[in-house]
Structures are given as structure tokens and as C-alpha cells.
Amino acid sequence: MNINFRDLTIAVLRDHRPDMVAEIAAAARAPVEKERDDAAAKAKTAATLAESALNNARRKVEAAKTAAAAQSKPAQSEPASAYSPEALKAEWQGSDRLRAEYPEAEDYAAFRRAEVAGKVRILHGNTAA
């Protein structure tokens, strides 16, 4: 078979060599399909990594919230009855140190109520003489 390449068209090639047309089309599609599959795999990987990072960030935020909530609540090692006005007044009267620091029993009671509510912070440090 003698083919004149100047007059060759896709229609002529399909008529005479359909196998060659199919082979050329498959060769042209192969890189495109591979690129599409690679892009899909990369997109899935990126989505998985983003979801993982988001979940880690959420866990860290929840842990920080839990830690902050735990720090804001004072530990109550004493029963609530220890903070009654009568109990606080008796404690103030029984301690020379408390009477020296707080002139009135009501002052000491107000301090203890604020301490239990978490509104008092005691700073420890060296004081200059």
C-alpha cells in the first residue's frame, strides 16, 4: 500500500488504518489520564492533611479551654461550712496573726469570700527592707 502523505487526512487514516488511529488516540490520552489521577491523589492527600491539622488544632483549643477552666476554679479543700460568717469570725478571733493583719473580722471574712470566688491572687516575692 502506497500512501501519499500530502493528501493524508484523519478520515483516510481511519478508513485504511483504524488500529493506528486507536493507538495514537490511546497514546495521547495516557499522559492526560495519569496527570488527572496524580492530581486527584494529591488533592486527596492535601484534604487528609488539612483535616488532620484542623482536628489537632481543635484538640489543642479544647485542651487549653479545659486547662483554663481548671485554673479559674480554686481548689476547695475545706468544706463550705468553713466559710460561714460565724466560722470565719471564730477563726479571726483565734489567731493573733489574723487580728494583726485584718483590723475587723468582717475584713477577714470579705477577703476569704473573694479568695473562694477566685478574685484574689497572692503574690510571693522578696520585699526590700
mmCIF file of N, CA and C in Angstrom:
data_model
loop_
_atom_site.group_PDB
_atom_site.id
_atom_site.type_symbol
_atom_site.label_atom_id
_atom_site.label_comp_id
_atom_site.label_asym_id
_atom_site.label_seq_id
_atom_site.Cartn_x
_atom_site.Cartn_y
_atom_site.Cartn_z
ATOM 1 N N MET A 1 0.841 -1.158 0.000
ATOM 2 C CA MET A 1 0.000 0.000 0.000
ATOM 3 C C MET A 1 0.893 1.229 0.000
ATOM 4 N N ASN A 2 0.618 2.087 -0.909
ATOM 5 C CA ASN A 2 1.395 3.300 -1.065
ATOM 6 C C ASN A 2 0.500 4.470 -0.664
ATOM 7 N N ILE A 3 0.933 5.241 0.405
ATOM 8 C CA ILE A 3 0.122 6.340 0.925
ATOM 9 C C ILE A 3 0.804 7.644 0.574
ATOM 10 N N ASN A 4 0.013 8.561 0.023
ATOM 11 C CA ASN A 4 0.508 9.901 -0.260
ATOM 12 C C ASN A 4 0.268 10.732 1.003
ATOM 13 N N PHE A 5 1.335 11.080 1.698
ATOM 14 C CA PHE A 5 1.220 11.774 2.984
ATOM 15 C C PHE A 5 0.705 13.207 2.840
ATOM 16 N N ARG A 6 0.828 13.799 1.660
ATOM 17 C CA ARG A 6 0.305 15.151 1.456
ATOM 18 C C ARG A 6 -1.215 15.154 1.443
ATOM 19 N N ASP A 7 -1.805 14.101 1.016
ATOM 20 C CA ASP A 7 -3.264 14.018 0.934
ATOM 21 C C ASP A 7 -3.866 13.268 2.127
ATOM 22 N N LEU A 8 -3.033 12.949 3.095
ATOM 23 C CA LEU A 8 -3.486 12.147 4.227
ATOM 24 C C LEU A 8 -4.358 12.994 5.161
ATOM 25 N N THR A 9 -5.543 12.501 5.466
ATOM 26 C CA THR A 9 -6.451 13.140 6.420
ATOM 27 C C THR A 9 -6.824 12.101 7.468
ATOM 28 N N ILE A 10 -7.428 12.560 8.532
ATOM 29 C CA ILE A 10 -7.826 11.633 9.590
ATOM 30 C C ILE A 10 -8.878 10.665 9.076
ATOM 31 N N ALA A 11 -9.735 11.130 8.172
ATOM 32 C CA ALA A 11 -10.773 10.255 7.615
ATOM 33 C C ALA A 11 -10.147 9.139 6.800
ATOM 34 N N VAL A 12 -9.143 9.482 5.994
ATOM 35 C CA VAL A 12 -8.463 8.465 5.182
ATOM 36 C C VAL A 12 -7.738 7.487 6.099
ATOM 37 N N LEU A 13 -7.078 7.997 7.126
ATOM 38 C CA LEU A 13 -6.333 7.143 8.045
ATOM 39 C C LEU A 13 -7.288 6.215 8.799
ATOM 40 N N ARG A 14 -8.464 6.725 9.186
ATOM 41 C CA ARG A 14 -9.441 5.869 9.871
ATOM 42 C C ARG A 14 -9.949 4.768 8.942
ATOM 43 N N ASP A 15 -10.110 5.106 7.693
ATOM 44 C CA ASP A 15 -10.589 4.102 6.738
ATOM 45 C C ASP A 15 -9.552 3.023 6.487
ATOM 46 N N HIS A 16 -8.291 3.436 6.348
ATOM 47 C CA HIS A 16 -7.252 2.477 5.972
ATOM 48 C C HIS A 16 -6.564 1.829 7.171
ATOM 49 N N ARG A 17 -6.369 2.562 8.285
ATOM 50 C CA ARG A 17 -5.634 2.016 9.448
ATOM 51 C C ARG A 17 -6.332 2.396 10.756
ATOM 52 N N PRO A 18 -7.508 1.834 11.025
ATOM 53 C CA PRO A 18 -8.205 2.161 12.269
ATOM 54 C C PRO A 18 -7.393 1.752 13.510
ATOM 55 N N ASP A 19 -6.571 0.712 13.377
ATOM 56 C CA ASP A 19 -5.735 0.284 14.503
ATOM 57 C C ASP A 19 -4.711 1.362 14.871
ATOM 58 N N MET A 20 -4.154 2.019 13.853
ATOM 59 C CA MET A 20 -3.166 3.066 14.093
ATOM 60 C C MET A 20 -3.837 4.286 14.740
ATOM 61 N N VAL A 21 -5.046 4.640 14.312
ATOM 62 C CA VAL A 21 -5.779 5.765 14.888
ATOM 63 C C VAL A 21 -6.070 5.486 16.369
ATOM 64 N N ALA A 22 -6.487 4.262 16.671
ATOM 65 C CA ALA A 22 -6.777 3.885 18.059
ATOM 66 C C ALA A 22 -5.511 3.947 18.906
ATOM 67 N N GLU A 23 -4.389 3.497 18.341
ATOM 68 C CA GLU A 23 -3.111 3.520 19.066
ATOM 69 C C GLU A 23 -2.652 4.960 19.332
ATOM 70 N N ILE A 24 -2.805 5.841 18.355
ATOM 71 C CA ILE A 24 -2.414 7.249 18.521
ATOM 72 C C ILE A 24 -3.304 7.921 19.574
ATOM 73 N N ALA A 25 -4.605 7.652 19.516
ATOM 74 C CA ALA A 25 -5.536 8.250 20.483
ATOM 75 C C ALA A 25 -5.233 7.764 21.901
ATOM 76 N N ALA A 26 -4.928 6.476 22.056
ATOM 77 C CA ALA A 26 -4.606 5.931 23.378
ATOM 78 C C ALA A 26 -3.313 6.534 23.913
ATOM 79 N N ALA A 27 -2.330 6.700 23.032
ATOM 80 C CA ALA A 27 -1.055 7.291 23.444
ATOM 81 C C ALA A 27 -1.246 8.750 23.858
ATOM 82 N N ALA A 28 -2.167 9.451 23.215
ATOM 83 C CA ALA A 28 -2.417 10.848 23.562
ATOM 84 C C ALA A 28 -3.193 10.960 24.881
ATOM 85 N N ARG A 29 -4.087 9.992 25.143
ATOM 86 C CA ARG A 29 -4.879 10.031 26.371
ATOM 87 C C ARG A 29 -4.095 9.587 27.597
ATOM 88 N N ALA A 30 -3.125 8.733 27.462
ATOM 89 C CA ALA A 30 -2.413 8.148 28.607
ATOM 90 C C ALA A 30 -1.797 9.197 29.530
ATOM 91 N N PRO A 31 -1.030 10.167 29.024
ATOM 92 C CA PRO A 31 -0.457 11.157 29.948
ATOM 93 C C PRO A 31 -1.521 12.014 30.636
ATOM 94 N N VAL A 32 -2.584 12.330 29.913
ATOM 95 C CA VAL A 32 -3.647 13.146 30.489
ATOM 96 C C VAL A 32 -4.330 12.388 31.627
ATOM 97 N N GLU A 33 -4.598 11.100 31.412
ATOM 98 C CA GLU A 33 -5.236 10.292 32.453
ATOM 99 C C GLU A 33 -4.317 10.145 33.665
ATOM 100 N N LYS A 34 -3.012 9.976 33.418
ATOM 101 C CA LYS A 34 -2.062 9.850 34.527
ATOM 102 C C LYS A 34 -1.988 11.157 35.304
ATOM 103 N N GLU A 35 -1.947 12.286 34.589
ATOM 104 C CA GLU A 35 -1.921 13.586 35.267
ATOM 105 C C GLU A 35 -3.190 13.792 36.094
ATOM 106 N N ARG A 36 -4.332 13.390 35.540
ATOM 107 C CA ARG A 36 -5.595 13.530 36.262
ATOM 108 C C ARG A 36 -5.589 12.666 37.519
ATOM 109 N N ASP A 37 -5.115 11.423 37.400
ATOM 110 C CA ASP A 37 -5.053 10.537 38.563
ATOM 111 C C ASP A 37 -4.077 11.067 39.614
ATOM 112 N N ASP A 38 -2.931 11.595 39.158
ATOM 113 C CA ASP A 38 -1.957 12.166 40.096
ATOM 114 C C ASP A 38 -2.536 13.388 40.811
ATOM 115 N N ALA A 39 -3.231 14.231 40.064
ATOM 116 C CA ALA A 39 -3.829 15.424 40.668
ATOM 117 C C ALA A 39 -4.898 15.033 41.688
ATOM 118 N N ALA A 40 -5.684 14.014 41.368
ATOM 119 C CA ALA A 40 -6.712 13.555 42.307
ATOM 120 C C ALA A 40 -6.071 12.995 43.575
ATOM 121 N N ALA A 41 -4.995 12.239 43.429
ATOM 122 C CA ALA A 41 -4.300 11.683 44.597
ATOM 123 C C ALA A 41 -3.705 12.797 45.455
ATOM 124 N N LYS A 42 -3.117 13.807 44.810
ATOM 125 C CA LYS A 42 -2.550 14.933 45.561
ATOM 126 C C LYS A 42 -3.648 15.701 46.293
ATOM 127 N N ALA A 43 -4.787 15.879 45.649
ATOM 128 C CA ALA A 43 -5.896 16.594 46.285
ATOM 129 C C ALA A 43 -6.416 15.818 47.492
ATOM 130 N N LYS A 44 -6.522 14.489 47.363
ATOM 131 C CA LYS A 44 -6.968 13.670 48.493
ATOM 132 C C LYS A 44 -5.977 13.758 49.646
ATOM 133 N N THR A 45 -4.686 13.710 49.333
ATOM 134 C CA THR A 45 -3.657 13.804 50.375
ATOM 135 C C THR A 45 -3.721 15.161 51.065
ATOM 136 N N ALA A 46 -3.857 16.219 50.288
ATOM 137 C CA ALA A 46 -3.940 17.563 50.870
ATOM 138 C C ALA A 46 -5.177 17.697 51.755
ATOM 139 N N ALA A 47 -6.292 17.136 51.321
ATOM 140 C CA ALA A 47 -7.516 17.201 52.121
ATOM 141 C C ALA A 47 -7.352 16.430 53.427
ATOM 142 N N THR A 48 -6.710 15.276 53.360
ATOM 143 C CA THR A 48 -6.472 14.480 54.568
ATOM 144 C C THR A 48 -5.566 15.225 55.536
ATOM 145 N N LEU A 49 -4.498 15.839 55.019
ATOM 146 C CA LEU A 49 -3.583 16.596 55.877
ATOM 147 C C LEU A 49 -4.277 17.808 56.495
ATOM 148 N N ALA A 50 -5.091 18.496 55.711
ATOM 149 C CA ALA A 50 -5.808 19.664 56.233
ATOM 150 C C ALA A 50 -6.795 19.251 57.321
ATOM 151 N N GLU A 51 -7.488 18.150 57.101
ATOM 152 C CA GLU A 51 -8.437 17.665 58.107
ATOM 153 C C GLU A 51 -7.712 17.259 59.388
ATOM 154 N N SER A 52 -6.569 16.609 59.238
ATOM 155 C CA SER A 52 -5.769 16.210 60.396
ATOM 156 C C SER A 52 -5.285 17.433 61.171
ATOM 157 N N ALA A 53 -4.798 18.441 60.463
ATOM 158 C CA ALA A 53 -4.332 19.669 61.117
ATOM 159 C C ALA A 53 -5.486 20.368 61.837
ATOM 160 N N LEU A 54 -6.650 20.391 61.216
ATOM 161 C CA LEU A 54 -7.821 21.008 61.833
ATOM 162 C C LEU A 54 -8.219 20.263 63.104
ATOM 163 N N ASN A 55 -8.219 18.935 63.051
ATOM 164 C CA ASN A 55 -8.562 18.147 64.236
ATOM 165 C C ASN A 55 -7.551 18.362 65.354
ATOM 166 N N ASN A 56 -6.263 18.436 65.008
ATOM 167 C CA ASN A 56 -5.233 18.698 66.021
ATOM 168 C C ASN A 56 -5.436 20.065 66.652
ATOM 169 N N ALA A 57 -5.743 21.062 65.833
ATOM 170 C CA ALA A 57 -5.977 22.410 66.354
ATOM 171 C C ALA A 57 -7.196 22.427 67.275
ATOM 172 N N ARG A 58 -8.246 21.715 66.890
ATOM 173 C CA ARG A 58 -9.442 21.653 67.743
ATOM 174 C C ARG A 58 -9.125 21.002 69.086
ATOM 175 N N ARG A 59 -8.335 19.916 69.049
ATOM 176 C CA ARG A 59 -7.958 19.247 70.304
ATOM 177 C C ARG A 59 -7.148 20.184 71.194
ATOM 178 N N LYS A 60 -6.225 20.954 70.591
ATOM 179 C CA LYS A 60 -5.411 21.885 71.379
ATOM 180 C C LYS A 60 -6.269 22.986 71.991
ATOM 181 N N VAL A 61 -7.233 23.491 71.231
ATOM 182 C CA VAL A 61 -8.118 24.536 71.751
ATOM 183 C C VAL A 61 -8.949 23.988 72.906
ATOM 184 N N GLU A 62 -9.485 22.779 72.747
ATOM 185 C CA GLU A 62 -10.278 22.176 73.819
ATOM 186 C C GLU A 62 -9.425 21.930 75.055
ATOM 187 N N ALA A 63 -8.176 21.479 74.854
ATOM 188 C CA ALA A 63 -7.277 21.253 75.991
ATOM 189 C C ALA A 63 -6.969 22.569 76.696
ATOM 190 N N ALA A 64 -6.763 23.627 75.925
ATOM 191 C CA ALA A 64 -6.491 24.938 76.524
ATOM 192 C C ALA A 64 -7.707 25.445 77.293
ATOM 193 N N LYS A 65 -8.900 25.239 76.731
ATOM 194 C CA LYS A 65 -10.116 25.657 77.431
ATOM 195 C C LYS A 65 -10.274 24.884 78.740
ATOM 196 N N THR A 66 -10.011 23.585 78.689
ATOM 197 C CA THR A 66 -10.123 22.757 79.887
ATOM 198 C C THR A 66 -9.119 23.195 80.940
ATOM 199 N N ALA A 67 -7.883 23.464 80.505
ATOM 200 C CA ALA A 67 -6.846 23.905 81.446
ATOM 201 C C ALA A 67 -7.201 25.261 82.045
ATOM 202 N N ALA A 68 -7.722 26.163 81.224
ATOM 203 C CA ALA A 68 -8.099 27.488 81.723
ATOM 204 C C ALA A 68 -9.252 27.382 82.715
ATOM 205 N N ALA A 69 -10.203 26.505 82.422
ATOM 206 C CA ALA A 69 -11.332 26.329 83.335
ATOM 207 C C ALA A 69 -10.864 25.727 84.655
ATOM 208 N N ALA A 70 -9.918 24.797 84.583
ATOM 209 C CA ALA A 70 -9.398 24.178 85.803
ATOM 210 C C ALA A 70 -8.629 25.191 86.641
ATOM 211 N N GLN A 71 -7.908 26.106 85.997
ATOM 212 C CA GLN A 71 -7.142 27.109 86.731
ATOM 213 C C GLN A 71 -8.042 28.173 87.337
ATOM 214 N N SER A 72 -9.167 28.452 86.698
ATOM 215 C CA SER A 72 -10.036 29.514 87.197
ATOM 216 C C SER A 72 -10.838 29.071 88.412
ATOM 217 N N LYS A 73 -10.975 27.762 88.618
ATOM 218 C CA LYS A 73 -11.709 27.262 89.777
ATOM 219 C C LYS A 73 -10.725 26.971 90.903
ATOM 220 N N PRO A 74 -10.871 27.626 92.044
ATOM 221 C CA PRO A 74 -9.966 27.336 93.150
ATOM 222 C C PRO A 74 -10.274 25.965 93.743
ATOM 223 N N ALA A 75 -9.248 25.314 94.194
ATOM 224 C CA ALA A 75 -9.421 24.009 94.817
ATOM 225 C C ALA A 75 -10.079 24.212 96.172
ATOM 226 N N GLN A 76 -11.160 23.517 96.403
ATOM 227 C CA GLN A 76 -11.855 23.651 97.672
ATOM 228 C C GLN A 76 -11.527 22.444 98.534
ATOM 229 N N SER A 77 -10.487 22.601 99.328
ATOM 230 C CA SER A 77 -10.102 21.517 100.212
ATOM 231 C C SER A 77 -10.853 21.607 101.531
ATOM 232 N N GLU A 78 -11.448 22.760 101.805
ATOM 233 C CA GLU A 78 -12.196 22.953 103.033
ATOM 234 C C GLU A 78 -13.688 22.887 102.714
ATOM 235 N N PRO A 79 -14.497 22.394 103.643
ATOM 236 C CA PRO A 79 -15.942 22.346 103.395
ATOM 237 C C PRO A 79 -16.536 23.753 103.352
ATOM 238 N N ALA A 80 -17.694 23.862 102.725
ATOM 239 C CA ALA A 80 -18.346 25.165 102.577
ATOM 240 C C ALA A 80 -18.701 25.773 103.929
ATOM 241 N N SER A 81 -18.952 24.941 104.934
ATOM 242 C CA SER A 81 -19.305 25.471 106.255
ATOM 243 C C SER A 81 -18.145 26.229 106.890
ATOM 244 N N ALA A 82 -16.918 25.983 106.417
ATOM 245 C CA ALA A 82 -15.757 26.694 106.953
ATOM 246 C C ALA A 82 -15.782 28.163 106.548
ATOM 247 N N TYR A 83 -16.621 28.533 105.578
ATOM 248 C CA TYR A 83 -16.684 29.909 105.103
ATOM 249 C C TYR A 83 -17.913 30.646 105.623
ATOM 250 N N SER A 84 -18.616 30.070 106.567
ATOM 251 C CA SER A 84 -19.766 30.776 107.141
ATOM 252 C C SER A 84 -19.249 31.964 107.956
ATOM 253 N N PRO A 85 -20.040 33.027 108.075
ATOM 254 C CA PRO A 85 -19.575 34.211 108.815
ATOM 255 C C PRO A 85 -19.145 33.887 110.248
ATOM 256 N N GLU A 86 -19.874 32.983 110.895
ATOM 257 C CA GLU A 86 -19.523 32.628 112.272
ATOM 258 C C GLU A 86 -18.185 31.905 112.326
ATOM 259 N N ALA A 87 -17.972 30.974 111.382
ATOM 260 C CA ALA A 87 -16.716 30.219 111.366
ATOM 261 C C ALA A 87 -15.538 31.138 111.059
ATOM 262 N N LEU A 88 -15.715 32.059 110.139
ATOM 263 C CA LEU A 88 -14.632 32.983 109.796
ATOM 264 C C LEU A 88 -14.330 33.939 110.955
ATOM 265 N N LYS A 89 -15.372 34.373 111.652
ATOM 266 C CA LYS A 89 -15.156 35.262 112.796
ATOM 267 C C LYS A 89 -14.421 34.515 113.907
ATOM 268 N N ALA A 90 -14.796 33.254 114.125
ATOM 269 C CA ALA A 90 -14.119 32.451 115.148
ATOM 270 C C ALA A 90 -12.661 32.223 114.771
ATOM 271 N N GLU A 91 -12.405 31.989 113.480
ATOM 272 C CA GLU A 91 -11.024 31.805 113.023
ATOM 273 C C GLU A 91 -10.214 33.083 113.240
ATOM 274 N N TRP A 92 -10.808 34.227 112.923
ATOM 275 C CA TRP A 92 -10.128 35.518 113.105
ATOM 276 C C TRP A 92 -9.838 35.774 114.581
ATOM 277 N N GLN A 93 -10.808 35.477 115.444
ATOM 278 C CA GLN A 93 -10.626 35.708 116.882
ATOM 279 C C GLN A 93 -9.573 34.779 117.473
ATOM 280 N N GLY A 94 -9.419 33.593 116.921
ATOM 281 C CA GLY A 94 -8.479 32.620 117.467
ATOM 282 C C GLY A 94 -7.054 32.786 116.978
ATOM 283 N N SER A 95 -6.793 33.751 116.109
ATOM 284 C CA SER A 95 -5.452 33.895 115.537
ATOM 285 C C SER A 95 -4.931 35.309 115.745
ATOM 286 N N ASP A 96 -3.805 35.401 116.454
ATOM 287 C CA ASP A 96 -3.176 36.716 116.644
ATOM 288 C C ASP A 96 -2.700 37.293 115.312
ATOM 289 N N ARG A 97 -2.184 36.421 114.437
ATOM 290 C CA ARG A 97 -1.675 36.870 113.137
ATOM 291 C C ARG A 97 -2.804 37.472 112.300
ATOM 292 N N LEU A 98 -3.969 36.807 112.272
ATOM 293 C CA LEU A 98 -5.103 37.329 111.500
ATOM 294 C C LEU A 98 -5.609 38.645 112.081
ATOM 295 N N ARG A 99 -5.654 38.751 113.392
ATOM 296 C CA ARG A 99 -6.114 40.000 114.015
ATOM 297 C C ARG A 99 -5.139 41.140 113.735
ATOM 298 N N ALA A 100 -3.845 40.807 113.624
ATOM 299 C CA ALA A 100 -2.855 41.845 113.312
ATOM 300 C C ALA A 100 -2.975 42.290 111.851
ATOM 301 N N GLU A 101 -3.299 41.344 110.966
ATOM 302 C CA GLU A 101 -3.379 41.659 109.536
ATOM 303 C C GLU A 101 -4.712 42.299 109.159
ATOM 304 N N TYR A 102 -5.809 41.837 109.757
ATOM 305 C CA TYR A 102 -7.148 42.344 109.441
ATOM 306 C C TYR A 102 -7.715 43.003 110.696
ATOM 307 N N PRO A 103 -7.953 44.318 110.670
ATOM 308 C CA PRO A 103 -8.423 45.018 111.870
ATOM 309 C C PRO A 103 -9.809 44.560 112.336
ATOM 310 N N GLU A 104 -10.661 44.149 111.419
ATOM 311 C CA GLU A 104 -12.021 43.720 111.767
ATOM 312 C C GLU A 104 -12.267 42.313 111.227
ATOM 313 N N ALA A 105 -13.128 41.567 111.901
ATOM 314 C CA ALA A 105 -13.481 40.213 111.454
ATOM 315 C C ALA A 105 -14.160 40.268 110.087
ATOM 316 N N GLU A 106 -14.916 41.335 109.832
ATOM 317 C CA GLU A 106 -15.603 41.477 108.546
ATOM 318 C C GLU A 106 -14.602 41.640 107.399
ATOM 319 N N ASP A 107 -13.480 42.289 107.672
ATOM 320 C CA ASP A 107 -12.438 42.436 106.650
ATOM 321 C C ASP A 107 -11.880 41.071 106.264
ATOM 322 N N TYR A 108 -11.614 40.257 107.279
ATOM 323 C CA TYR A 108 -11.092 38.909 107.021
ATOM 324 C C TYR A 108 -12.128 38.073 106.271
ATOM 325 N N ALA A 109 -13.396 38.169 106.669
ATOM 326 C CA ALA A 109 -14.459 37.408 106.006
ATOM 327 C C ALA A 109 -14.585 37.824 104.543
ATOM 328 N N ALA A 110 -14.488 39.121 104.272
ATOM 329 C CA ALA A 110 -14.572 39.604 102.884
ATOM 330 C C ALA A 110 -13.403 39.074 102.060
ATOM 331 N N PHE A 111 -12.207 39.063 102.670
ATOM 332 C CA PHE A 111 -11.041 38.524 101.971
ATOM 333 C C PHE A 111 -11.249 37.049 101.633
ATOM 334 N N ARG A 112 -11.726 36.259 102.585
ATOM 335 C CA ARG A 112 -11.908 34.817 102.353
ATOM 336 C C ARG A 112 -12.986 34.558 101.297
ATOM 337 N N ARG A 113 -14.065 35.335 101.310
ATOM 338 C CA ARG A 113 -15.105 35.161 100.283
ATOM 339 C C ARG A 113 -14.541 35.470 98.896
ATOM 340 N N ALA A 114 -13.754 36.514 98.788
ATOM 341 C CA ALA A 114 -13.136 36.861 97.500
ATOM 342 C C ALA A 114 -12.144 35.785 97.078
ATOM 343 N N GLU A 115 -11.422 35.227 98.036
ATOM 344 C CA GLU A 115 -10.455 34.171 97.728
ATOM 345 C C GLU A 115 -11.158 32.933 97.194
ATOM 346 N N VAL A 116 -12.257 32.539 97.822
ATOM 347 C CA VAL A 116 -13.023 31.374 97.379
ATOM 348 C C VAL A 116 -13.614 31.620 95.998
ATOM 349 N N ALA A 117 -14.007 32.849 95.715
ATOM 350 C CA ALA A 117 -14.585 33.185 94.409
ATOM 351 C C ALA A 117 -13.526 33.283 93.319
ATOM 352 N N GLY A 118 -12.240 33.169 93.694
ATOM 353 C CA GLY A 118 -11.170 33.235 92.704
ATOM 354 C C GLY A 118 -10.796 34.652 92.319
ATOM 355 N N LYS A 119 -11.142 35.619 93.141
ATOM 356 C CA LYS A 119 -10.865 37.020 92.824
ATOM 357 C C LYS A 119 -9.604 37.544 93.496
ATOM 358 N N VAL A 120 -8.906 36.686 94.231
ATOM 359 C CA VAL A 120 -7.713 37.101 94.968
ATOM 360 C C VAL A 120 -6.518 36.341 94.438
ATOM 361 N N ARG A 121 -5.450 37.063 94.221
ATOM 362 C CA ARG A 121 -4.187 36.449 93.823
ATOM 363 C C ARG A 121 -3.123 36.902 94.809
ATOM 364 N N ILE A 122 -2.461 35.958 95.447
ATOM 365 C CA ILE A 122 -1.426 36.301 96.413
ATOM 366 C C ILE A 122 -0.082 36.169 95.726
ATOM 367 N N LEU A 123 0.658 37.260 95.714
ATOM 368 C CA LEU A 123 1.975 37.275 95.088
ATOM 369 C C LEU A 123 3.025 37.053 96.159
ATOM 370 N N HIS A 124 3.918 36.121 95.896
ATOM 371 C CA HIS A 124 5.007 35.852 96.831
ATOM 372 C C HIS A 124 6.283 36.399 96.227
ATOM 373 N N GLY A 125 7.027 37.119 97.007
ATOM 374 C CA GLY A 125 8.280 37.658 96.497
ATOM 375 C C GLY A 125 9.082 38.252 97.630
ATOM 376 N N ASN A 126 10.299 38.571 97.332
ATOM 377 C CA ASN A 126 11.156 39.196 98.332
ATOM 378 C C ASN A 126 10.799 40.668 98.434
ATOM 379 N N THR A 127 10.678 41.136 99.647
ATOM 380 C CA THR A 127 10.382 42.551 99.846
ATOM 381 C C THR A 127 11.639 43.249 100.325
ATOM 382 N N ALA A 128 11.815 44.455 99.881
ATOM 383 C CA ALA A 128 13.002 45.225 100.277
ATOM 384 C C ALA A 128 12.794 45.750 101.691
ATOM 385 N N ALA A 129 13.835 45.706 102.493
ATOM 386 C CA ALA A 129 13.720 46.161 103.885
ATOM 387 C C ALA A 129 13.950 47.645 103.986
#
